[in-house]
């Protein structure tokens, strides 16, 4: 029969069509609602376990009619961005921070949360500064994620053995680094070959600690140019630290972040400047020596040291979500005190009022107190990944290595930085300070 | 038979013939259609998309804004693009010489091995089957200034050991060495296959005429390898513009922009600098450069270069 000849073709075509068609459904046959969440798998296994075992399982136990599907990815925001552009995406939008939240809101990807904010009384829950960073055009567009800062982790045993004190000024810092270098110990372990954006940790410190909180804010608002003499002073000081070999023996560009951590853990480096997110790493795999943290001293005489503050993330709801109510319920649960306290135990600080946890690891407690004291005393600066406009930020971290290696001079670097800032300003991408 | 019947028969024959012709035209296209559909879906579609995007200012989130040829104007005055292009040419110069010559010599030597030839072929080809990311990571550890080969070299009394991936002057060559280490085995297998297809009677004739080994290789064997070598040369040149993985894993374009290639620069512009529109213009520039190479080889072939 002739029909038989075409039967396989028809069958294959049907198979292909059925394979190509979307099979995703957010409601299972049992009537359960499924919401999806993408999480960054680069944040360490501790965080993923916390998310899976504490947050999701806890939520599902309390809400048996809702299941949460967790998808681990190295770039959840990027993945969601692609899917959102095609009208899809997960229910929970995991964002890199307030700047991303503003961009996503401008593209109309995020559902305004005002209705839920009122229902769950979110405004009362969060620190006002953090809550306001994720607002746009008077609407609540997301909820703030963990806040973080940059501190110096140091090998306390090594300091004790050599009679070294924690530095209180830039001069003391360089003098201490020289002593370490003379002993064949790397002062600061630091590597960025696999994650060049890590260079912005140093830049955040250099600008905040040299200019101070108020003057650097003027740079971020455009009152002071990025190529001002004060900014040049900051870069020169950072450049000196690198060129003298105090930042990983002038080889930070040749090793990875993990390599740098190994140098610190093995005692080959005495200090490591990194974010408070490293607390969970050190808590999970403690080094074989006593360690502690201190605040990077001010790089300018007569000026108080400050802690560059950052909001390490934000969460919102997909505008196309079929289950916004359930998703809002999940967001509320994610940031409830019970979960926030569990995260705090790991060194993750959610900007929630009155957050306390018993039996905190002393290092976590110290960092938490340092950060909260700095916030109370208005001694928090502006970390790149939260407060700097996007093109300026990217140019800053991707080109500072060229300055260190002598491929471009400081003046050219700062001039170009100013040009990038002007571009950002023209596009309305500057951080909106309240 | 009446005239009407003849006309009818003829008409039926013509219809049958037309039907056969129609089948001849349509059926091949039906068989080709799945592949054609895929090509349109994964090649033509994105190419047109890239072309359109290159004419826009787009941050990947907001609506793209049409800006005409502005991205191309920026590209022509972008020092980072030209620095990356320069690195691509260095990369190409290296890959068009070192691995090819090395593979040619080793392939010739292996072709003369009477017993255990397969062992050599497999061993030299082995790096090719190792995952790029795995081999790149392993080599990055070997190059690591604190844990890698430098610690051994220092122990053995060598001073001022090179910073393989940290020195802008040598980083590109250090990465190229790793890519070349993986690539030459593949070339060797291609050349070895070509060597097995050469006309042995010509070699015998040359021996009878008193030619030495060098003369046989240069005047008898090499001309027969020309089509394979030209193909290798063309592929190497095109692939040099697409080189990405080793640089991305081992140095991410650094130190500074010492190992930045067009492909890594395009990736950064698209995904880090949030400028997919500009990145599309870089992608098209890459395609044009590859097109020029193909055209040059096409012209050479037309002018009588055997390929």
XYZ file of C-alpha atoms in Angstrom:
741
model
C 0.000 0.000 0.000
C 1.196 3.487 -0.875
C 0.158 4.865 2.473
C 2.623 2.537 4.188
C 5.493 4.235 2.363
C 4.709 7.536 4.019
C 3.804 6.144 7.400
C 7.341 6.297 8.856
C 7.765 9.838 7.549
C 4.513 10.922 9.142
C 5.423 9.162 12.392
C 8.858 10.767 12.540
C 7.370 14.167 11.743
C 4.817 13.791 14.517
C 7.564 12.710 16.867
C 9.649 15.743 15.913
C 6.709 18.086 16.287
C 5.860 16.675 19.679
C 9.530 16.918 20.680
C 9.777 20.518 19.554
C 6.606 21.658 21.190
C 6.767 23.023 24.662
C 6.095 20.452 27.297
C 6.659 22.660 30.266
C 3.734 22.904 32.508
C 3.698 24.527 35.867
C 0.725 22.573 37.112
C 1.112 18.870 37.606
C -1.649 16.365 37.050
C -2.188 16.025 40.794
C -3.270 19.666 40.951
C -0.051 20.763 42.601
C 1.381 24.102 41.603
C 5.036 24.123 40.636
C 7.146 27.240 40.787
C 10.685 27.438 39.489
C 13.796 29.039 40.892
C 17.268 29.344 39.370
C 20.179 29.455 41.787
C 23.850 30.145 41.282
C 25.902 26.984 41.696
C 29.086 29.054 42.122
C 28.023 30.139 45.589
C 29.328 26.958 47.192
C 27.654 23.716 48.181
C 26.769 25.109 51.614
C 24.456 27.675 50.067
C 22.823 25.221 47.642
C 22.261 22.749 50.489
C 20.729 25.509 52.586
C 18.437 26.451 49.722
C 17.417 22.895 48.985
C 17.143 21.473 52.493
C 16.090 24.404 54.619
C 14.274 26.829 52.360
C 12.619 24.637 49.740
C 11.884 21.561 51.842
C 10.611 23.769 54.659
C 8.341 25.640 52.266
C 6.988 22.487 50.671
C 6.265 20.996 54.099
C 4.260 24.064 55.040
C 2.589 24.289 51.623
C 1.899 20.767 50.393
C 0.049 22.089 47.333
C 3.138 23.902 46.021
C 6.413 22.392 44.828
C 9.549 24.377 44.087
C 11.801 23.310 41.249
C 15.404 24.358 41.810
C 17.649 24.703 38.765
C 21.343 25.221 39.460
C 23.256 27.276 36.940
C 26.487 29.282 36.813
C 24.655 32.345 35.518
C 21.011 32.250 36.631
C 20.448 35.893 35.757
C 21.835 35.476 32.225
C 19.783 32.356 31.654
C 16.609 34.005 32.909
C 17.344 37.065 30.743
C 17.403 34.955 27.572
C 14.221 33.156 28.516
C 12.423 36.326 29.560
C 13.194 37.861 26.172
C 11.298 34.926 24.633
C 8.379 35.305 27.038
C 9.440 32.473 29.369
C 11.728 32.282 32.373
C 11.463 30.980 35.924
C 8.865 32.241 38.395
C 11.499 33.538 40.802
C 13.948 35.867 39.089
C 17.316 35.702 40.817
C 19.108 38.977 40.136
C 22.742 39.987 40.637
C 21.789 43.129 42.537
C 19.916 46.421 42.424
C 21.395 47.531 39.076
C 20.153 44.377 37.383
C 16.799 44.780 39.111
C 16.476 48.284 37.653
C 17.353 47.019 34.159
C 14.916 44.115 34.368
C 12.177 46.402 35.636
C 12.807 48.873 32.806
C 12.425 45.996 30.353
C 9.110 45.156 32.002
C 10.262 41.690 33.056
C 9.391 42.052 36.730
C 6.031 42.009 38.396
C 5.540 44.980 40.756
C 5.431 43.619 44.283
C 3.508 46.417 46.048
C 0.402 44.269 46.557
C 2.447 41.533 48.218
C 4.634 44.011 50.089
C 1.512 45.266 51.800
C 0.185 41.776 52.446
C 3.411 40.444 53.953
C 4.519 43.762 55.509
C 7.892 43.630 53.776
C 8.685 47.289 54.319
C 8.845 46.700 58.065
C 11.045 43.673 57.654
C 14.004 45.006 55.683
C 16.639 47.659 56.377
C 15.323 50.796 54.634
C 18.529 51.378 52.605
C 18.407 47.851 51.207
C 14.658 47.859 50.580
C 14.862 51.143 48.691
C 17.639 50.003 46.346
C 15.169 47.640 44.677
C 12.473 50.175 43.911
C 11.796 51.804 40.548
C 9.360 54.578 39.697
C 7.865 54.349 43.167
C 7.169 50.622 42.841
C 8.738 47.730 44.691
C 10.321 45.639 41.947
C 12.241 43.054 43.968
C 13.367 42.061 47.434
C 16.928 42.664 48.557
C 19.302 39.703 48.810
C 22.245 39.316 51.182
C 24.422 42.287 51.907
C 28.151 41.943 52.009
C 31.386 43.823 52.379
C 35.103 43.439 51.885
C 37.317 42.564 54.824
C 40.863 41.346 55.302
C 41.229 37.760 56.490
C 44.563 37.195 58.210
C 46.661 34.378 59.600
C 46.610 35.194 63.310
C 49.300 32.622 64.146
C 51.686 34.131 61.615
C 51.011 37.613 62.984
C 51.663 36.406 66.562
C 54.846 34.519 65.653
C 56.300 37.578 63.934
C 54.976 40.191 66.348
C 52.973 41.917 63.623
C 50.033 44.170 64.450
C 46.899 44.805 62.468
C 47.625 47.938 60.387
C 45.750 51.133 61.210
C 46.776 53.260 58.210
C 47.965 52.914 54.621
C 51.565 53.552 55.703
C 51.317 50.857 58.352
C 49.821 48.542 55.759
C 52.705 49.049 53.333
C 55.281 48.787 56.148
C 53.732 45.511 57.316
C 53.582 44.206 53.744
C 57.270 44.983 53.309
C 58.141 43.026 56.456
C 56.167 40.064 55.159
C 57.722 40.306 51.728
C 61.224 40.415 53.254
C 60.421 37.176 55.065
C 59.343 35.514 51.819
C 55.673 35.595 52.784
C 53.166 36.948 50.295
C 51.309 39.800 52.029
C 47.995 39.500 50.146
C 46.888 36.326 48.385
C 44.870 37.334 45.347
C 44.120 35.750 41.980
C 41.831 36.799 39.184
C 42.771 34.821 36.065
C 39.441 32.975 36.106
C 37.324 35.847 37.407
C 38.693 39.210 36.388
C 35.789 41.002 38.019
C 37.528 40.216 41.332
C 39.814 43.162 40.519
C 36.917 45.421 41.453
C 37.243 44.353 45.082
C 40.581 46.171 45.185
C 39.175 49.099 43.238
C 36.226 49.393 45.622
C 38.620 49.546 48.546
C 41.036 51.942 46.865
C 38.369 54.532 45.995
C 36.365 54.242 49.217
C 39.364 54.218 51.548
C 41.187 57.052 49.786
C 38.314 59.419 49.122
C 36.094 58.517 52.042
C 32.380 57.772 51.918
C 31.059 61.283 51.176
C 33.619 62.243 48.538
C 33.312 58.962 46.702
C 29.539 59.353 46.625
C 30.136 62.642 44.762
C 32.057 60.694 42.128
C 29.200 58.216 41.768
C 26.666 60.992 41.326
C 28.828 62.809 38.797
C 29.708 65.829 40.958
C 33.389 64.873 40.925
C 34.940 63.360 37.798
C 36.512 59.923 37.817
C 39.794 61.416 36.661
C 40.064 63.883 39.529
C 43.379 64.130 41.441
C 41.819 62.313 44.433
C 40.848 59.378 42.220
C 44.322 59.379 40.713
C 45.766 59.255 44.223
C 43.633 56.181 44.961
C 44.756 54.353 41.835
C 48.388 55.302 42.419
C 48.225 53.815 45.918
C 46.684 50.626 44.605
C 49.237 50.553 41.810
C 52.059 50.885 44.338
C 50.714 47.973 46.374
C 50.633 45.811 43.268
C 53.935 46.940 41.778
C 55.744 46.423 45.079
C 54.613 42.825 44.916
C 52.359 43.035 47.957
C 49.342 41.817 46.011
C 50.254 38.230 45.264
C 53.805 38.879 44.242
C 52.734 40.679 41.035
C 51.216 37.415 39.762
C 47.548 37.874 40.572
C 46.791 37.835 36.839
C 48.353 34.374 36.503
C 46.463 32.482 39.196
C 42.829 31.778 39.995
C 40.732 32.741 42.984
C 41.026 29.189 44.301
C 44.807 29.230 43.884
C 44.910 32.397 45.976
C 42.764 30.764 48.663
C 45.179 27.816 48.678
C 48.119 30.210 49.152
C 46.369 31.713 52.162
C 45.282 28.341 53.587
C 48.777 26.925 53.213
C 50.343 29.835 55.079
C 52.291 31.062 52.042
C 50.288 34.294 52.193
C 49.554 36.117 55.429
C 46.383 37.971 54.390
C 43.544 37.662 51.944
C 41.232 40.490 51.059
C 37.838 39.147 50.077
C 34.135 39.548 50.682
C 32.230 38.305 53.684
C 31.000 35.441 51.489
C 34.356 33.770 52.190
C 33.285 33.241 55.803
C 31.239 30.203 54.799
C 34.219 28.726 52.907
C 36.531 29.149 55.898
C 33.835 27.857 58.224
C 33.275 24.790 56.035
C 36.978 24.021 55.474
C 38.886 25.785 58.241
C 42.587 26.460 57.673
C 45.123 24.748 59.951
C 45.825 27.990 61.832
C 43.968 30.582 63.840
C 42.539 33.305 61.669
C 40.602 36.493 62.074
C 39.313 39.461 60.103
C 40.036 43.181 60.172
C 38.759 46.195 58.288
C 41.060 47.563 55.606
C 42.521 50.745 57.134
C 41.853 54.132 55.601
C 44.274 55.029 52.813
C 44.219 58.707 53.747
C 45.533 60.248 56.963
C 42.925 61.580 59.340
C 40.090 59.709 57.695
C 37.981 56.949 59.230
C 38.109 53.527 57.617
C 34.868 52.368 56.035
C 33.375 49.158 54.764
C 32.269 49.175 51.117
C 28.741 47.880 51.247
C 27.083 45.794 48.563
C 23.851 44.057 48.011
C 24.919 40.716 46.615
C 21.603 39.946 44.986
C 17.895 40.532 44.719
C 14.861 38.396 43.962
C 11.801 39.320 41.981
C 8.805 37.703 40.324
C 8.578 37.011 36.610
C 5.945 39.219 34.957
C 4.812 36.152 32.992
C 4.562 33.890 36.030
C 1.349 31.883 36.068
C 1.557 31.632 39.838
C 2.552 35.037 41.192
C 0.693 34.523 44.491
C 2.493 31.268 45.231
C 5.816 32.785 44.159
C 5.298 35.769 46.463
C 4.509 33.345 49.270
C 7.791 31.570 48.565
C 9.779 34.845 48.525
C 8.239 35.755 51.841
C 9.259 32.383 53.271
C 12.778 32.661 51.837
C 13.409 35.775 53.884
C 11.527 34.834 57.040
C 13.539 35.122 60.230
C 13.825 31.350 60.581
C 15.620 31.026 57.241
C 17.514 34.295 57.531
C 18.984 33.048 60.809
C 20.073 29.787 59.237
C 21.764 31.753 56.469
C 23.411 33.975 59.066
C 24.940 30.880 60.680
C 26.741 30.363 57.351
C 27.913 33.951 57.075
C 25.133 35.192 54.778
C 23.661 38.468 55.968
C 20.117 39.250 54.868
C 19.194 42.919 55.461
C 16.447 42.069 57.939
C 15.681 44.076 61.069
C 16.518 42.533 64.412
C 18.230 39.503 62.944
C 19.980 37.468 65.628
C 21.178 33.918 65.821
C 22.434 32.014 68.805
C 25.774 30.171 68.809
C 27.170 32.110 65.902
C 30.669 31.250 64.801
C 32.898 33.939 66.418
C 34.296 35.006 63.015
C 30.813 35.334 61.546
C 29.673 37.211 64.647
C 32.639 39.592 64.416
C 32.076 40.325 60.729
C 28.346 40.762 61.313
C 29.028 43.197 64.174
C 31.651 45.103 62.185
C 29.238 45.573 59.328
C 26.305 46.546 61.534
C 28.447 49.005 63.506
C 29.650 50.552 60.265
C 26.036 50.897 59.086
C 24.980 52.516 62.360
C 27.871 54.970 62.198
C 27.398 55.782 58.514
C 30.779 54.284 57.742
C 29.729 52.163 54.812
C 31.150 52.889 51.395
C 30.053 51.951 47.918
C 31.085 48.601 46.463
C 31.420 48.415 42.693
C 28.892 45.661 42.043
C 26.054 47.546 43.675
C 26.647 51.248 43.281
C 28.819 51.779 40.194
C 27.132 52.165 36.804
C 27.550 49.066 34.569
C 29.913 50.257 31.799
C 32.087 52.130 34.286
C 32.251 49.093 36.520
C 33.147 46.694 33.689
C 35.785 49.024 32.272
C 37.290 49.546 35.721
C 37.856 45.884 36.564
C 38.699 44.696 33.078
C 41.429 47.291 32.513
C 43.121 47.798 35.891
C 45.413 44.861 35.109
C 46.711 46.803 32.090
C 47.635 49.642 34.458
C 49.443 47.263 36.803
C 51.317 45.695 33.893
C 52.244 49.089 32.454
C 50.224 48.622 29.268
C 48.346 51.875 29.892
C 49.114 54.747 32.256
C 46.964 55.848 35.175
C 45.842 59.089 33.482
C 44.613 57.280 30.360
C 42.836 54.685 32.493
C 41.005 57.345 34.489
C 40.154 59.409 31.410
C 38.585 56.357 29.796
C 36.808 55.551 33.040
C 35.301 59.028 33.015
C 34.160 58.532 29.404
C 32.461 55.259 30.337
C 30.783 57.041 33.238
C 29.488 59.738 30.884
C 28.050 57.032 28.630
C 26.310 55.456 31.618
C 25.022 58.844 32.709
C 23.631 59.548 29.257
C 21.778 56.228 29.330
C 20.378 56.949 32.782
C 22.276 54.079 34.360
C 23.671 55.879 37.411
C 22.721 54.501 40.798
C 19.697 56.327 42.136
C 20.650 57.467 45.621
C 17.670 58.393 47.769
C -5.916 2.922 -34.300
C -7.790 6.117 -34.741
C -6.058 9.461 -34.665
C -7.933 10.383 -31.494
C -6.593 7.355 -29.721
C -3.021 8.202 -30.740
C -3.399 11.765 -29.462
C -4.818 10.467 -26.208
C -1.963 8.013 -25.760
C 0.563 10.724 -26.506
C -1.121 13.005 -24.028
C -0.988 10.281 -21.359
C 2.700 9.709 -22.125
C 3.452 13.429 -21.810
C 1.594 13.567 -18.484
C 3.495 10.503 -17.245
C 6.751 12.106 -18.366
C 5.842 15.388 -16.646
C 4.928 13.499 -13.519
C 8.276 11.673 -13.603
C 10.112 14.990 -14.137
C 8.155 16.601 -11.349
C 9.085 13.663 -9.087
C 12.706 14.047 -10.144
C 12.634 17.679 -9.034
C 10.565 17.406 -5.899
C 11.705 14.138 -4.325
C 15.359 15.162 -3.875
C 14.182 18.397 -2.277
C 11.915 16.435 0.041
C 14.862 14.353 1.155
C 16.970 17.452 1.571
C 14.292 19.407 3.382
C 15.028 18.249 6.969
C 18.690 19.206 6.617
C 17.747 22.398 4.818
C 15.280 23.268 7.541
C 17.948 22.714 10.192
C 20.463 24.842 8.305
C 17.951 27.666 7.964
C 17.128 27.303 11.647
C 20.644 27.179 13.058
C 22.756 28.973 10.464
C 20.807 31.290 8.203
C 18.428 32.496 10.931
C 21.097 33.454 13.463
C 23.261 34.955 10.699
C 20.457 37.275 9.633
C 19.730 37.944 13.305
C 23.382 38.861 13.907
C 23.379 41.147 10.888
C 20.273 42.948 12.130
C 21.577 43.160 15.704
C 24.865 44.638 14.504
C 22.890 47.663 13.355
C 21.454 48.256 16.809
C 22.423 49.578 20.195
C 21.211 46.835 22.523
C 22.036 45.985 26.102
C 20.416 42.563 25.985
C 17.420 43.658 28.033
C 15.783 46.801 26.687
C 14.404 47.155 23.174
C 17.203 47.340 20.560
C 17.658 50.831 19.099
C 18.500 51.075 15.395
C 21.752 53.019 14.948
C 22.726 52.150 11.373
C 26.439 51.581 10.854
C 27.542 53.203 14.120
C 28.804 49.907 15.578
C 31.043 49.408 12.551
C 32.371 52.958 12.879
C 33.169 52.261 16.534
C 34.811 48.986 15.554
C 37.172 50.733 13.159
C 38.357 53.067 15.907
C 38.438 50.493 18.703
C 42.027 49.832 19.840
C 40.939 46.734 21.785
C 39.527 45.189 18.614
C 42.747 45.828 16.706
C 44.835 44.516 19.607
C 42.746 41.334 19.542
C 43.008 41.154 15.744
C 46.795 41.476 16.034
C 46.813 38.574 18.489
C 44.705 36.537 16.053
C 47.283 37.127 13.315
C 50.101 36.082 15.653
C 48.053 33.009 16.541
C 47.488 32.252 12.862
C 51.163 32.708 11.988
C 52.093 30.266 14.737
C 49.523 27.647 13.828
C 50.220 27.840 10.097
C 53.853 26.974 10.719
C 54.864 25.167 13.907
C 52.225 22.402 14.230
C 52.044 21.816 10.469
C 55.796 21.456 10.036
C 56.035 19.340 13.175
C 53.133 17.122 12.093
C 54.627 16.752 8.602
C 58.011 15.619 9.914
C 56.556 13.227 12.486
C 53.999 11.834 10.013
C 56.781 11.134 7.494
C 58.840 9.413 10.181
C 55.850 7.388 11.422
C 55.011 6.355 7.838
C 58.407 4.687 7.652
C 57.762 2.626 10.784
C 57.101 -0.952 9.722
C 55.887 -2.413 13.017
C 53.802 -0.723 15.715
C 52.797 2.239 13.555
C 49.353 2.211 15.166
C 50.925 2.727 18.593
C 52.641 5.943 17.468
C 49.539 7.160 15.646
C 47.351 6.583 18.702
C 49.847 8.117 21.120
C 50.336 11.274 19.089
C 46.607 11.591 18.487
C 45.765 11.127 22.178
C 45.718 14.849 23.191
C 43.028 15.388 20.568
C 40.538 13.213 22.437
C 41.067 14.937 25.787
C 38.378 17.483 26.542
C 39.563 21.031 25.805
C 38.556 22.366 29.196
C 40.240 19.491 31.018
C 43.517 19.866 29.137
C 43.395 23.662 29.503
C 42.906 23.347 33.266
C 45.712 20.798 33.591
C 48.081 23.020 31.642
C 47.054 26.039 33.708
C 48.157 24.084 36.788
C 51.418 23.142 35.077
C 52.012 26.825 34.337
C 50.981 27.934 37.849
C 53.847 30.018 39.261
C 53.354 28.728 42.812
C 52.480 25.069 42.353
C 53.431 24.218 38.766
C 56.538 23.489 36.756
C 58.250 26.644 38.005
C 58.631 25.155 41.473
C 60.530 22.249 39.902
C 62.618 24.522 37.704
C 63.542 26.646 40.723
C 64.471 23.513 42.679
C 66.732 22.454 39.844
C 68.577 25.738 40.089
C 66.947 27.773 37.349
C 66.549 31.419 38.267
C 64.213 33.984 36.720
C 61.834 31.300 35.532
C 59.240 32.661 33.110
C 55.765 33.632 34.270
C 54.077 31.527 31.631
C 50.594 32.978 31.863
C 51.405 36.093 33.865
C 53.873 37.797 31.550
C 52.123 39.732 28.756
C 55.116 39.163 26.467
C 54.830 35.366 26.453
C 51.312 34.528 27.684
C 49.852 34.203 24.158
C 52.608 31.822 23.105
C 52.178 29.787 26.299
C 48.496 29.268 25.511
C 49.204 28.650 21.811
C 51.704 25.977 22.813
C 48.942 24.091 24.629
C 46.486 24.421 21.752
C 49.261 23.371 19.354
C 50.065 20.373 21.575
C 46.493 19.224 21.089
C 46.231 20.179 17.404
C 49.350 18.703 15.835
C 48.311 15.081 16.453
C 45.192 15.646 14.383
C 47.261 17.141 11.575
C 49.683 14.253 11.764
C 46.873 11.751 11.184
C 45.615 13.744 8.173
C 49.093 13.950 6.658
C 49.802 10.291 7.409
C 46.628 9.302 5.577
C 47.747 11.396 2.597
C 51.204 9.828 2.746
C 49.678 6.368 2.464
C 47.944 7.471 -0.738
C 51.079 8.689 -2.513
C 52.238 6.868 -5.632
C 55.026 4.538 -4.490
C 56.220 3.898 -8.054
C 57.340 7.534 -8.291
C 59.510 7.072 -5.204
C 60.964 3.894 -6.666
C 61.704 5.691 -9.937
C 63.444 8.484 -8.028
C 65.543 5.930 -6.130
C 66.526 4.325 -9.433
C 67.509 7.781 -10.712
C 69.779 8.174 -7.658
C 67.789 10.703 -5.624
C 68.601 10.885 -1.932
C 65.947 10.763 0.860
C 65.731 14.528 1.150
C 65.282 14.923 -2.593
C 62.616 12.212 -2.636
C 60.740 13.911 0.157
C 61.038 17.395 -1.330
C 60.511 16.657 -5.037
C 58.397 13.516 -5.016
C 56.385 13.215 -1.812
C 55.712 16.835 -0.872
C 54.084 17.788 -4.238
C 51.704 14.857 -3.796
C 50.751 16.117 -0.336
C 49.942 19.594 -1.632
C 46.118 19.180 -1.755
C 46.083 17.931 1.851
C 48.490 20.622 3.034
C 46.496 23.357 1.324
C 43.310 22.109 2.953
C 45.057 22.016 6.340
C 46.383 25.518 5.773
C 42.938 26.849 4.886
C 41.248 25.164 7.851
C 43.984 26.335 10.220
C 43.629 29.916 9.030
C 39.851 29.866 9.442
C 40.055 28.147 12.814
C 42.612 30.709 13.970
C 39.879 33.334 13.824
C 37.536 31.101 15.771
C 40.098 30.190 18.479
C 38.475 30.728 21.852
C 38.425 27.840 24.326
C 42.053 27.621 25.513
C 42.387 31.370 25.909
C 39.058 31.614 27.684
C 39.859 28.872 30.191
C 43.541 29.602 30.775
C 43.844 33.382 30.755
C 40.430 34.872 30.013
C 42.197 37.252 27.619
C 44.721 38.430 30.213
C 47.107 39.472 31.562
C 45.759 42.887 30.610
C 44.652 42.155 27.061
C 47.791 40.249 26.096
C 45.923 37.102 25.003
C 42.678 38.721 23.927
C 41.421 37.256 20.652
C 38.531 38.537 18.568
C 36.321 35.710 19.802
C 37.029 36.358 23.505
C 36.612 40.079 22.961
C 33.279 39.466 21.254
C 32.167 37.239 24.131
C 33.063 39.896 26.692
C 31.313 42.653 24.778
C 28.175 40.529 24.446
C 27.953 39.109 27.950
C 30.068 41.236 30.273
C 29.797 44.675 28.756
C 26.124 44.179 27.915
C 26.613 45.209 24.296
C 25.306 42.338 22.125
C 24.734 44.799 19.268
C 28.393 45.775 19.166
C 29.422 42.138 19.695
C 27.390 41.229 16.607
C 29.422 43.644 14.507
C 32.592 41.940 15.819
C 31.084 38.555 14.894
C 30.406 39.743 11.367
C 33.924 41.135 11.094
C 35.170 37.648 12.040
C 32.939 36.087 9.388
C 34.192 38.556 6.757
C 37.831 37.775 7.608
C 37.144 34.037 7.310
C 35.327 34.717 4.021
C 38.375 36.562 2.694
C 40.570 33.568 3.496
C 38.195 31.195 1.712
C 38.067 33.577 -1.265
C 41.875 33.736 -1.458
C 42.059 29.948 -1.531
C 39.283 29.890 -4.139
C 41.214 32.281 -6.373
C 44.408 30.299 -5.879
C 42.601 27.150 -6.934
C 41.251 28.865 -10.031
C 44.749 30.050 -10.909
C 45.941 26.466 -11.014
C 47.024 25.726 -7.439
C 46.088 22.121 -6.959
C 43.840 21.620 -3.945
